[in-house]
XYZ file of C-alpha atoms in Angstrom:
265
model
C 100.978 97.856 76.365
C 101.713 99.489 79.717
C 98.073 98.987 80.693
C 98.272 95.259 79.946
C 101.469 94.950 82.003
C 99.827 96.741 84.930
C 96.765 94.480 84.678
C 98.960 91.359 84.697
C 101.090 92.535 87.650
C 98.021 93.690 89.574
C 96.330 90.306 89.275
C 99.498 88.623 90.474
C 99.885 90.754 93.589
C 96.172 90.943 94.434
C 96.179 87.234 95.263
C 98.952 87.815 97.796
C 97.607 90.969 99.435
C 93.871 90.501 99.880
C 94.164 87.796 102.596
C 96.361 90.159 104.632
C 93.914 93.039 104.234
C 91.042 90.746 105.216
C 92.954 89.614 108.316
C 93.675 93.215 109.343
C 90.007 94.120 108.867
C 88.700 91.173 110.908
C 91.202 91.650 113.732
C 90.423 95.393 113.821
C 86.739 94.555 114.347
C 87.689 92.101 117.095
C 89.871 94.774 118.727
C 87.044 97.291 118.621
C 84.639 94.843 120.252
C 87.191 93.839 122.901
C 88.024 97.466 123.724
C 84.318 98.262 124.051
C 83.873 95.261 126.349
C 86.883 96.212 128.493
C 85.699 99.813 128.896
C 82.134 98.787 129.611
C 82.871 96.074 132.172
C 86.314 97.317 133.355
C 87.828 93.958 132.472
C 91.472 94.416 131.476
C 92.617 90.798 131.575
C 94.998 89.372 128.973
C 92.437 87.528 126.842
C 89.906 90.328 126.161
C 92.315 93.287 126.346
C 95.883 92.355 125.385
C 95.609 89.363 123.051
C 93.606 91.134 120.278
C 96.129 94.000 120.309
C 99.026 91.569 119.981
C 97.269 89.843 117.091
C 96.682 93.160 115.310
C 100.307 94.192 115.850
C 101.519 90.841 114.535
C 99.348 91.017 111.422
C 100.451 94.618 110.783
C 104.126 93.603 110.980
C 103.433 90.632 108.710
C 101.733 92.941 106.192
C 104.786 95.232 106.104
C 107.163 92.294 105.642
C 104.986 90.802 102.895
C 104.859 94.173 101.111
C 108.651 94.614 101.142
C 109.274 91.015 100.064
C 106.669 91.323 97.319
C 108.236 94.512 95.930
C 111.639 92.801 95.952
C 110.423 89.542 94.407
C 108.283 91.188 91.743
C 111.248 93.186 90.479
C 114.021 90.661 91.104
C 112.277 87.558 89.763
C 109.801 89.330 87.494
C 112.425 91.230 85.497
C 115.825 89.865 86.465
C 114.821 86.238 87.022
C 112.966 83.512 85.147
C 110.038 85.744 84.167
C 112.507 88.157 82.623
C 112.992 85.819 79.680
C 109.313 86.292 78.836
C 109.013 89.970 79.729
C 111.947 91.061 77.585
C 110.605 89.272 74.531
C 107.520 91.494 74.611
C 107.407 94.579 72.345
C 107.733 96.998 75.266
C 110.327 99.462 76.471
C 112.351 99.004 79.637
C 110.667 102.115 81.051
C 107.249 100.435 80.665
C 108.398 97.319 82.497
C 109.771 99.427 85.357
C 106.732 101.692 85.325
C 104.350 98.741 85.583
C 106.107 97.380 88.684
C 106.252 100.834 90.288
C 102.615 101.726 89.542
C 101.249 98.425 90.849
C 103.424 98.692 93.970
C 102.085 102.213 94.512
C 98.489 101.003 94.100
C 99.046 98.256 96.670
C 100.661 100.698 99.104
C 97.808 103.179 98.645
C 95.161 100.522 99.268
C 97.111 99.379 102.337
C 97.288 102.930 103.699
C 93.556 103.467 103.131
C 92.835 100.134 104.815
C 94.873 101.167 107.856
C 92.997 104.465 108.197
C 89.598 102.793 107.718
C 90.407 100.014 110.189
C 91.655 102.451 112.852
C 88.542 104.642 112.533
C 86.278 101.586 112.500
C 88.017 100.078 115.534
C 87.758 103.353 117.451
C 84.102 103.765 116.475
C 83.214 100.266 117.670
C 85.128 100.807 120.923
C 83.879 104.325 121.751
C 81.213 105.451 119.243
C 80.151 108.533 121.232
C 83.721 109.861 121.409
C 84.347 109.363 117.677
C 81.071 111.073 116.730
C 81.929 114.033 118.979
C 85.465 114.184 117.557
C 84.283 114.346 113.948
C 81.695 116.940 114.968
C 84.420 119.082 116.551
C 86.566 118.760 113.407
C 83.642 119.797 111.192
C 82.835 122.810 113.397
C 86.515 123.840 113.426
C 86.758 123.903 109.638
C 83.357 125.622 109.377
C 84.786 128.577 111.342
C 88.210 128.456 109.696
C 88.873 131.502 107.510
C 91.713 130.174 105.366
C 90.351 126.795 104.347
C 92.310 127.043 101.093
C 95.601 126.533 102.942
C 94.258 123.410 104.659
C 92.991 122.042 101.338
C 96.389 122.621 99.727
C 98.112 120.927 102.690
C 95.725 117.984 102.397
C 96.465 117.432 98.715
C 100.170 118.065 99.325
C 100.090 115.294 101.929
C 98.597 112.901 99.381
C 101.215 113.850 96.779
C 103.892 113.495 99.454
C 102.688 109.996 100.252
C 102.933 109.071 96.557
C 106.440 110.502 96.096
C 107.701 108.937 99.345
C 106.272 105.522 98.416
C 107.892 105.704 94.973
C 111.179 106.787 96.526
C 111.168 103.777 98.874
C 110.232 101.406 96.031
C 113.047 102.682 93.853
C 115.487 102.228 96.730
C 114.738 98.516 96.358
C 114.791 98.560 92.543
C 118.109 100.411 92.453
C 119.749 98.138 95.023
C 118.556 95.013 93.182
C 119.803 96.429 89.877
C 123.192 97.233 91.412
C 123.395 93.707 92.811
C 122.498 92.327 89.391
C 125.750 93.742 87.963
C 127.820 91.605 90.337
C 129.094 88.298 88.974
C 128.970 86.598 92.378
C 127.147 87.087 95.693
C 124.420 89.235 94.152
C 122.243 89.176 97.265
C 125.092 90.428 99.441
C 125.849 93.207 96.950
C 122.139 94.089 96.904
C 122.068 94.446 100.700
C 125.232 96.586 100.675
C 123.772 98.757 97.902
C 120.535 99.169 99.871
C 122.452 100.340 102.945
C 124.531 102.792 100.906
C 121.511 104.201 99.057
C 119.547 104.604 102.282
C 122.541 106.279 103.951
C 122.853 108.703 101.042
C 119.140 109.487 101.253
C 119.329 110.223 104.982
C 122.438 112.368 104.454
C 120.756 114.458 101.754
C 117.565 114.817 103.791
C 119.433 115.993 106.895
C 122.032 118.198 105.224
C 120.197 119.614 102.199
C 116.429 119.274 102.466
C 115.954 119.823 106.219
C 117.990 123.092 106.411
C 116.089 124.457 103.417
C 112.671 123.619 104.873
C 113.660 125.151 108.222
C 114.881 128.311 106.480
C 111.508 128.701 104.778
C 109.725 128.755 108.139
C 112.177 130.441 110.502
C 110.646 133.928 110.173
C 107.048 132.818 110.722
C 105.253 134.978 113.285
C 101.653 133.728 113.066
C 99.956 130.346 112.738
C 99.061 131.218 109.137
C 102.703 131.864 108.304
C 103.560 128.570 110.032
C 101.120 126.715 107.787
C 102.515 128.429 104.689
C 106.029 127.498 105.835
C 104.955 123.877 106.302
C 103.344 123.943 102.849
C 106.528 125.325 101.246
C 108.672 122.838 103.136
C 106.470 120.002 101.940
C 106.856 121.217 98.371
C 110.647 121.167 98.763
C 110.545 117.576 100.034
C 108.280 116.507 97.164
C 110.567 118.098 94.551
C 113.619 116.451 96.138
C 111.930 113.043 96.155
C 110.840 113.406 92.534
C 114.366 114.326 91.380
C 115.939 111.564 93.448
C 113.413 108.977 92.220
C 113.918 110.081 88.606
C 117.687 109.608 88.988
C 117.187 106.088 90.344
C 114.675 105.338 87.588
C 117.243 106.298 84.943
C 119.861 104.125 86.648
C 117.543 101.099 86.723
C 116.522 101.705 83.112
C 120.197 101.837 82.093
C 120.897 98.514 83.831
C 117.943 96.776 82.198
C 118.828 98.160 78.798
C 122.608 97.762 78.775
C 123.729 95.413 81.584
C 120.990 92.788 81.646
C 122.247 89.277 82.344
C 119.550 86.629 82.866
C 121.956 83.684 83.124
């Protein structure tokens, strides 16, 4: 049943996201062409040089706003609003309903991140193809001579896992705040905003006073670049574990609200 929920939620959000991705892609191509033109003809006027950058920045900001609003609306209206009447009549557990929203949100965020990387590389390649080719050649030659490639590979995969745990943590900030606001009898949106601020403040406090000192302690005795990389790897593992525990705690809170405090009036 979880798979069917994910398929339904994915179809719903795909219709909202693909126009934004298409706009980012097209404007990235335009930026690459304009940058190439400006470098080639030394024309740095507003129309060929500045306007495409402003358009790309505006679309990027719009994409972020749409993503946050979508995550909020999908959870708030999809589970705690009108759609909740339908969803909670299905033979599924609360954990599956939450999991479906979180997984689809993560998929959308992953696709968005990949799109950003692809668009930046594509834009740079169109603007200065020789420089990009040389850069990738230098990177390849560096890793070809690198003795401890295993550490770099571990760091690469740790970065991917870190992206996943951080994205889930941010999503569950929203889910937890919305669930806390749902318990209020009046002014639910105001309570949601207050809960979001408090949760974010707690997260920053724990990161600065618990996680950061521990990661620094793991790397303070490093004497070589290899020991630095190992320290970074260990510090990343600490952050990932913290985010998983914190996200799990918020997941249990949201599950408790949906199971015991649900009020769809």
